[in-house]
XYZ file of C-alpha atoms in Angstrom:
481
model
C 82.903 60.063 27.111
C 79.797 59.198 28.829
C 76.860 57.345 27.001
C 77.538 57.486 23.670
C 78.928 61.500 24.022
C 82.468 63.181 24.161
C 82.878 65.202 27.193
C 79.319 65.272 28.457
C 79.382 66.731 32.427
C 83.770 67.647 32.473
C 82.357 69.690 34.353
C 78.651 70.443 34.701
C 77.273 73.700 33.093
C 77.447 75.997 35.909
C 80.185 75.154 37.013
C 82.317 75.237 33.064
C 79.796 78.810 32.741
C 81.593 80.836 35.950
C 84.828 79.819 35.051
C 83.903 81.113 31.407
C 82.597 84.399 32.197
C 86.193 85.456 33.159
C 88.346 84.634 30.190
C 87.576 88.514 28.803
C 89.407 87.253 25.746
C 87.119 84.262 24.920
C 84.559 86.884 25.345
C 85.132 89.267 22.644
C 86.538 86.517 20.241
C 83.100 84.950 20.768
C 81.407 88.532 20.245
C 82.979 89.575 17.332
C 82.915 86.149 15.915
C 78.984 85.470 16.761
C 77.839 89.321 15.963
C 79.995 89.025 12.570
C 77.939 86.053 10.921
C 74.608 87.165 12.765
C 74.662 90.447 10.642
C 75.477 88.170 7.172
C 73.102 86.122 8.132
C 69.713 88.624 8.704
C 71.308 90.171 4.590
C 70.680 86.924 3.055
C 67.733 86.071 4.580
C 65.742 89.869 3.912
C 66.572 88.706 0.089
C 63.846 86.361 0.120
C 60.199 87.251 -0.037
C 59.400 83.414 0.843
C 61.643 83.080 3.149
C 59.097 82.582 5.885
C 56.756 79.945 3.770
C 60.752 78.264 3.381
C 61.019 77.620 7.083
C 57.383 75.996 7.055
C 58.511 73.597 4.545
C 61.262 72.666 5.933
C 59.414 72.506 9.507
C 56.755 70.026 7.909
C 58.749 68.336 5.395
C 60.915 67.338 8.809
C 58.097 66.110 11.016
C 56.756 63.986 8.002
C 59.999 62.475 8.206
C 60.617 61.730 11.561
C 56.940 60.037 11.769
C 57.634 57.765 8.814
C 61.742 57.632 9.578
C 62.000 53.360 9.465
C 59.751 53.398 6.118
C 63.156 55.547 5.009
C 65.916 54.264 6.717
C 64.657 51.438 4.667
C 64.251 52.798 1.922
C 67.449 54.341 1.676
C 69.856 51.271 2.282
C 67.674 49.670 -0.517
C 68.967 52.672 -2.530
C 72.555 53.036 -1.412
C 72.857 49.063 -1.946
C 70.833 49.183 -5.672
C 73.363 51.639 -6.018
C 77.032 49.400 -4.865
C 77.809 50.974 -1.350
C 77.359 48.898 2.131
C 74.523 50.342 5.117
C 75.826 49.365 8.203
C 73.839 49.983 11.086
C 75.007 51.133 14.814
C 73.117 51.273 17.587
C 75.816 53.465 20.118
C 78.499 55.213 19.442
C 80.096 52.138 20.903
C 78.977 50.062 17.997
C 79.855 52.872 15.011
C 83.168 53.152 15.963
C 84.206 49.399 15.817
C 82.814 49.774 12.916
C 84.343 52.314 10.994
C 87.759 50.872 12.491
C 86.995 47.061 11.161
C 86.396 48.700 7.812
C 89.417 50.988 7.740
C 91.455 48.041 9.172
C 90.881 45.980 5.978
C 91.883 48.138 3.341
C 95.311 47.537 4.721
C 95.748 51.569 5.745
C 96.628 53.138 8.927
C 95.597 56.649 8.255
C 92.450 58.771 7.516
C 91.165 61.711 5.658
C 88.371 63.334 7.137
C 85.493 65.527 6.084
C 84.522 68.095 9.446
C 81.756 65.820 11.354
C 79.501 66.461 14.205
C 78.147 62.127 13.418
C 81.655 61.507 14.326
C 82.701 64.334 16.877
C 80.092 62.892 19.022
C 80.831 59.522 18.961
C 84.561 59.935 19.922
C 85.641 58.180 16.149
C 88.924 60.162 16.439
C 89.829 58.707 19.164
C 88.525 55.459 19.270
C 90.476 54.681 16.076
C 94.198 56.411 18.315
C 93.325 53.485 20.036
C 93.798 51.180 17.202
C 96.754 52.542 15.880
C 94.641 54.044 12.856
C 95.704 58.348 12.141
C 92.870 60.549 11.088
C 93.678 63.902 9.786
C 91.030 66.602 10.139
C 91.046 68.445 6.899
C 88.607 71.310 7.768
C 90.201 74.343 8.686
C 89.086 75.014 12.070
C 88.767 71.417 12.751
C 92.706 71.290 12.114
C 92.886 73.680 14.376
C 91.454 72.471 16.558
C 93.115 69.086 16.428
C 96.891 70.345 16.119
C 96.222 72.428 19.300
C 94.273 69.106 21.272
C 91.657 71.612 21.791
C 88.049 70.833 21.775
C 85.497 72.015 19.439
C 83.665 75.000 20.302
C 80.646 76.360 17.690
C 79.056 73.639 15.520
C 79.942 75.458 12.343
C 82.823 77.137 13.722
C 85.135 74.910 16.104
C 87.852 77.433 16.475
C 85.573 80.654 16.448
C 87.279 81.036 20.665
C 90.552 81.290 18.945
C 91.264 84.790 16.949
C 94.571 85.283 14.419
C 97.161 85.362 16.778
C 96.614 82.528 18.303
C 95.322 80.155 15.736
C 99.366 81.364 14.021
C 100.953 80.716 17.081
C 99.204 76.991 17.270
C 100.652 76.872 13.732
C 103.657 77.197 13.903
C 104.526 75.830 17.140
C 102.275 72.828 16.165
C 102.595 71.829 12.327
C 106.415 71.795 11.874
C 105.614 72.891 7.902
C 104.731 75.709 8.510
C 106.708 78.902 7.483
C 108.595 80.199 9.758
C 107.753 83.918 8.876
C 104.141 83.533 8.908
C 101.632 85.995 9.658
C 98.175 85.928 10.971
C 96.555 87.310 8.429
C 93.767 85.209 7.078
C 95.520 83.977 3.213
C 98.556 83.531 5.324
C 97.478 81.489 7.482
C 94.618 79.434 4.879
C 97.503 78.580 2.592
C 99.431 77.349 5.021
C 97.228 74.648 6.373
C 96.449 74.196 2.511
C 100.150 72.956 1.818
C 99.626 71.362 4.908
C 96.820 69.040 4.231
C 97.852 68.669 -0.089
C 99.883 66.377 1.114
C 97.471 63.948 2.176
C 95.158 64.094 0.750
C 97.316 62.986 -1.970
C 98.777 59.920 -0.242
C 95.178 58.786 1.975
C 93.083 55.863 0.653
C 90.776 55.761 2.559
C 88.488 58.738 3.634
C 85.600 59.397 6.468
C 82.830 61.963 6.405
C 79.415 63.002 7.865
C 76.668 63.933 5.434
C 74.026 66.864 5.771
C 71.475 64.896 4.217
C 70.152 61.003 2.142
C 67.814 60.855 0.130
C 65.428 57.509 0.478
C 64.359 57.098 -3.046
C 67.697 58.499 -4.606
C 70.885 56.762 -2.098
C 72.263 60.445 -2.796
C 74.770 61.264 0.347
C 75.371 64.518 0.079
C 77.453 66.984 1.862
C 77.985 70.387 1.878
C 81.376 73.107 2.814
C 83.592 76.087 2.415
C 86.920 74.997 1.502
C 86.611 72.166 -1.059
C 88.372 70.022 1.682
C 85.134 67.457 1.541
C 85.193 67.468 -2.343
C 89.001 66.031 -1.920
C 88.367 63.678 0.997
C 85.226 62.851 -1.116
C 86.922 62.041 -4.168
C 90.200 61.070 -4.338
C 90.124 57.483 -1.384
C 89.525 54.554 -2.545
C 87.451 53.787 0.180
C 84.701 56.133 1.523
C 83.373 55.389 4.789
C 80.413 57.973 5.905
C 79.011 58.338 9.321
C 75.235 59.812 9.377
C 73.115 60.409 12.075
C 69.385 58.327 11.347
C 67.639 61.739 11.335
C 69.351 63.171 7.813
C 67.702 61.203 5.313
C 64.570 62.987 3.470
C 62.312 61.510 1.275
C 63.156 63.089 -1.956
C 66.147 64.629 -4.014
C 63.064 67.259 -4.595
C 62.947 67.844 -1.132
C 66.902 69.282 -1.235
C 65.235 72.154 -2.238
C 63.922 73.426 0.255
C 67.096 73.244 2.807
C 70.205 73.851 0.976
C 68.562 77.693 0.185
C 67.927 77.977 3.788
C 71.235 75.996 5.116
C 73.660 78.652 3.697
C 72.108 81.470 4.171
C 71.237 80.411 8.120
C 74.874 79.049 8.882
C 77.258 81.127 7.507
C 75.237 84.076 5.609
C 75.965 82.584 2.012
C 73.545 82.731 -0.265
C 74.906 79.066 -2.136
C 76.696 76.771 -0.371
C 80.567 77.464 -2.571
C 80.742 72.989 -1.898
C 77.879 70.809 -2.534
C 79.319 67.327 -2.857
C 76.257 64.122 -4.037
C 77.028 60.959 -4.299
C 75.437 57.933 -5.507
C 76.697 54.672 -4.219
C 79.771 54.003 -6.758
C 80.726 53.986 -10.504
C 83.625 52.873 -12.116
C 86.429 55.383 -12.637
C 84.757 57.919 -10.796
C 85.551 58.712 -6.964
C 85.930 56.094 -5.077
C 85.587 52.602 -5.655
C 84.152 52.039 -2.620
C 80.881 53.441 0.109
C 80.045 52.586 3.078
C 76.575 54.065 5.035
C 77.326 53.699 8.635
C 73.237 54.658 9.738
C 74.063 55.856 13.157
C 71.555 55.547 16.063
C 73.182 56.684 19.085
C 70.058 57.813 21.372
C 67.904 58.973 18.321
C 65.357 56.363 18.570
C 64.441 56.826 22.300
C 64.818 60.730 21.715
C 62.092 60.168 18.455
C 59.101 58.722 21.315
C 59.167 61.922 23.076
C 56.160 63.800 21.576
C 57.367 67.128 22.528
C 61.267 66.280 22.223
C 61.314 64.790 18.801
C 61.712 68.618 16.991
C 65.353 68.645 18.275
C 65.850 66.026 15.728
C 65.148 67.940 12.803
C 67.795 70.771 13.585
C 70.722 70.780 10.418
C 73.031 71.815 12.270
C 73.384 75.555 10.652
C 74.744 76.591 14.169
C 71.531 79.815 13.760
C 70.340 79.397 16.916
C 73.714 80.081 18.366
C 74.711 82.685 16.843
C 72.047 84.802 18.775
C 71.574 83.093 22.137
C 72.759 85.525 24.152
C 74.112 83.079 27.166
C 76.537 81.329 23.376
C 77.568 84.098 23.219
C 79.434 84.827 27.120
C 80.167 82.003 27.838
C 81.042 80.271 24.530
C 81.071 76.087 23.438
C 82.942 74.081 25.879
C 80.642 75.713 28.801
C 78.480 72.844 27.396
C 80.475 69.982 28.265
C 79.163 68.215 24.746
C 79.775 68.488 20.779
C 76.650 70.003 20.233
C 76.926 73.308 22.527
C 74.324 76.302 22.245
C 70.616 76.362 22.566
C 70.139 72.947 19.935
C 72.828 71.514 22.610
C 71.078 71.953 24.967
C 68.010 70.323 23.704
C 69.948 67.849 21.852
C 72.013 66.376 24.562
C 70.149 65.790 26.998
C 68.043 63.589 25.333
C 71.089 61.879 23.308
C 72.244 60.789 26.599
C 69.709 60.899 29.246
C 67.865 64.128 31.683
C 70.045 62.766 34.466
C 73.090 63.025 32.745
C 72.493 66.479 31.409
C 70.725 68.050 34.002
C 71.961 71.374 34.133
C 71.927 72.039 30.319
C 68.500 72.267 29.669
C 68.682 75.281 32.077
C 71.356 76.951 30.386
C 69.051 79.692 28.285
C 66.763 83.081 29.392
C 63.613 81.368 27.130
C 64.137 84.915 25.081
C 63.151 82.960 22.019
C 65.260 84.197 19.791
C 66.354 80.755 18.918
C 63.020 79.793 17.313
C 62.634 82.955 15.994
C 66.428 82.172 13.657
C 65.700 78.646 12.796
C 64.934 77.686 9.684
C 63.807 74.866 10.260
C 61.249 75.982 13.456
C 62.604 74.435 16.005
C 61.109 75.372 18.939
C 63.669 75.160 21.906
C 62.424 77.225 24.661
C 59.239 75.183 24.159
C 61.565 71.685 24.394
C 63.309 73.980 27.237
C 60.857 74.069 29.500
C 59.635 70.747 28.271
C 63.073 68.559 29.533
C 62.773 71.679 32.773
C 59.847 69.481 33.907
C 61.093 66.045 33.465
C 64.308 67.563 35.661
C 62.052 68.680 38.494
C 59.565 65.964 38.636
C 62.776 63.420 38.796
C 64.012 64.762 41.803
C 60.662 64.479 43.515
C 60.752 60.876 44.647
C 64.095 62.296 46.186
C 64.248 61.439 50.122
C 65.561 63.643 51.131
C 64.557 67.410 50.137
C 66.296 69.646 47.957
C 66.766 73.590 49.128
C 64.347 74.475 46.391
C 61.796 72.561 46.268
C 61.567 73.031 50.360
C 60.875 77.151 49.398
C 58.196 76.080 47.095
C 56.614 74.200 49.309
C 57.184 77.267 51.879
C 55.863 79.691 48.605
C 52.514 78.238 48.563
C 51.444 77.872 52.518
C 52.334 81.877 52.492
C 50.005 82.025 48.736
C 47.502 79.275 50.189
C 46.724 82.579 53.362
C 46.469 86.614 52.853
C 46.937 86.591 56.585
C 50.016 84.338 55.796
C 51.342 86.361 52.575
C 50.440 89.415 55.146
C 52.905 88.426 57.521
C 55.732 87.087 55.571
C 55.072 90.787 53.509
C 55.627 92.391 56.867
C 58.854 90.295 57.781
C 60.325 91.048 54.203
C 60.434 94.226 54.909
C 61.683 94.113 58.321
C 64.457 91.972 56.608
C 65.693 94.062 53.927
C 66.041 96.927 56.190
C 67.969 94.958 58.205
C 70.134 93.959 55.748
C 70.058 96.738 53.074
C 72.275 98.717 52.338
C 71.792 102.318 51.009
C 68.214 100.982 49.206
C 70.319 97.897 48.055
C 70.588 93.880 49.476
C 73.487 92.476 48.594
C 74.954 89.273 48.765
C 73.243 87.075 50.974
C 74.590 84.007 53.559
C 73.000 80.325 52.887
C 71.451 78.946 50.377
C 70.209 82.320 49.199
C 74.728 83.137 48.134
C 74.111 81.538 44.182
C 71.177 83.846 44.235
C 72.342 87.376 45.384
C 75.881 86.980 44.732
C 76.341 88.114 41.286
C 72.434 90.399 41.725
C 71.399 93.237 44.065
C 67.564 93.538 44.717
C 65.814 96.255 46.191
C 65.139 96.644 49.781
C 61.368 95.550 50.518
C 59.307 99.152 50.530
C 58.236 99.566 54.656
C 54.264 98.814 52.786
C 53.572 96.677 51.299
C 50.572 97.376 48.425
C 47.619 95.514 50.429
C 48.199 97.623 53.191
C 48.699 100.735 51.319
C 44.937 101.007 49.890
C 43.506 98.924 53.221
C 45.234 101.519 55.126
C 44.265 104.609 51.790
C 40.817 103.804 51.229
C 39.117 102.812 53.716
C 35.796 103.052 52.740
C 36.464 99.269 50.116
C 37.412 97.726 53.247
C 33.861 96.735 53.923
C 32.885 95.704 50.592
């Protein structure tokens, strides 16, 4: 863990991406999965005539909530407390993990069942609980696959997207003792094996840990949306429920959910509505958990809020639409980003939560094509934030005693472009050099500082005569004006 986020910088994106690009099976798995989700999303979004108006409303709601976040959080705390719940405030990952571990130990239990949660992945809760002798059982199918394989999630919504059916069957057969000996790789058979494996844990567990998609300030209602029903089991059967939620997930009123519950399923899985939407308000006698704790997690979010450009990343509703349309993500997968938040949203969220210096390469992990902005249901201008963070990273290097190769090249370019005569000489030298190193009209890999660019790209040999020289030669009458 680094600066409150697990896996950060292990290794940096350029090295991890280079390794991932060589994995052809990974690229096939990702291409098929993201393509399927992308096509479904486009079909169901096109069914709504007011889709763009919904996106505008969601963006406005998120921005307004972030502007008044302290007020809404205090209102949420009062509402949850009035409904019989207990609210805890965690400044960082260490404090959140300590709070959850102490709450579990206070029940006398040594195991918990978990609903899929990005916040608990972000803080490394499973590992922290294990250090305290508490076993956390992931109950989401994809999270279960990842946990059994000692793997890392590679997608916000589909954590095991990098695995195909045959790989999952082998994981179940080798790591799940109660898996049938004749288990096939048919989806129905795999889901049935996981269901039977988890059922006993659902019935036995006394404590559950969840994240939250939304929390309503005016009522204290907390919501979890999911597709498998495992969340419903975790949220209703155990005696104690502990929810860890990022502070940006609060919405002011119950009516605001009308907007987000239309946008989220269509953007996430291409469904018209979530199969399971669970909402609870505090505790009720003989109905669900008798004890409810809500842990409000900061972990870099307040610092992000101070950046007027970067704060829009906190509007993310974790739908993953930006991942599924990103040409970079589709080729390198989620592990290359070194964070639980991969893809375009991870490239702007991770550096802000951890500090740009701890994830310096991520803002550059994008082509700036803008597909993520077009797909985002809450209109987060990801390209704008990427450029903003890139500028921060470049500015941070300006004060270095030893200049980088890039900065030296930029200074040289400034001097050349400031003088027509120097530009003419540079073009002449470039044409001569290109003819010396080029083969068949192309320039291949170059040595020294140019190899990073030229190793993976061929360049055309510069023309023997520049446009300026050609113009002066063919239009002599213009030269005297």
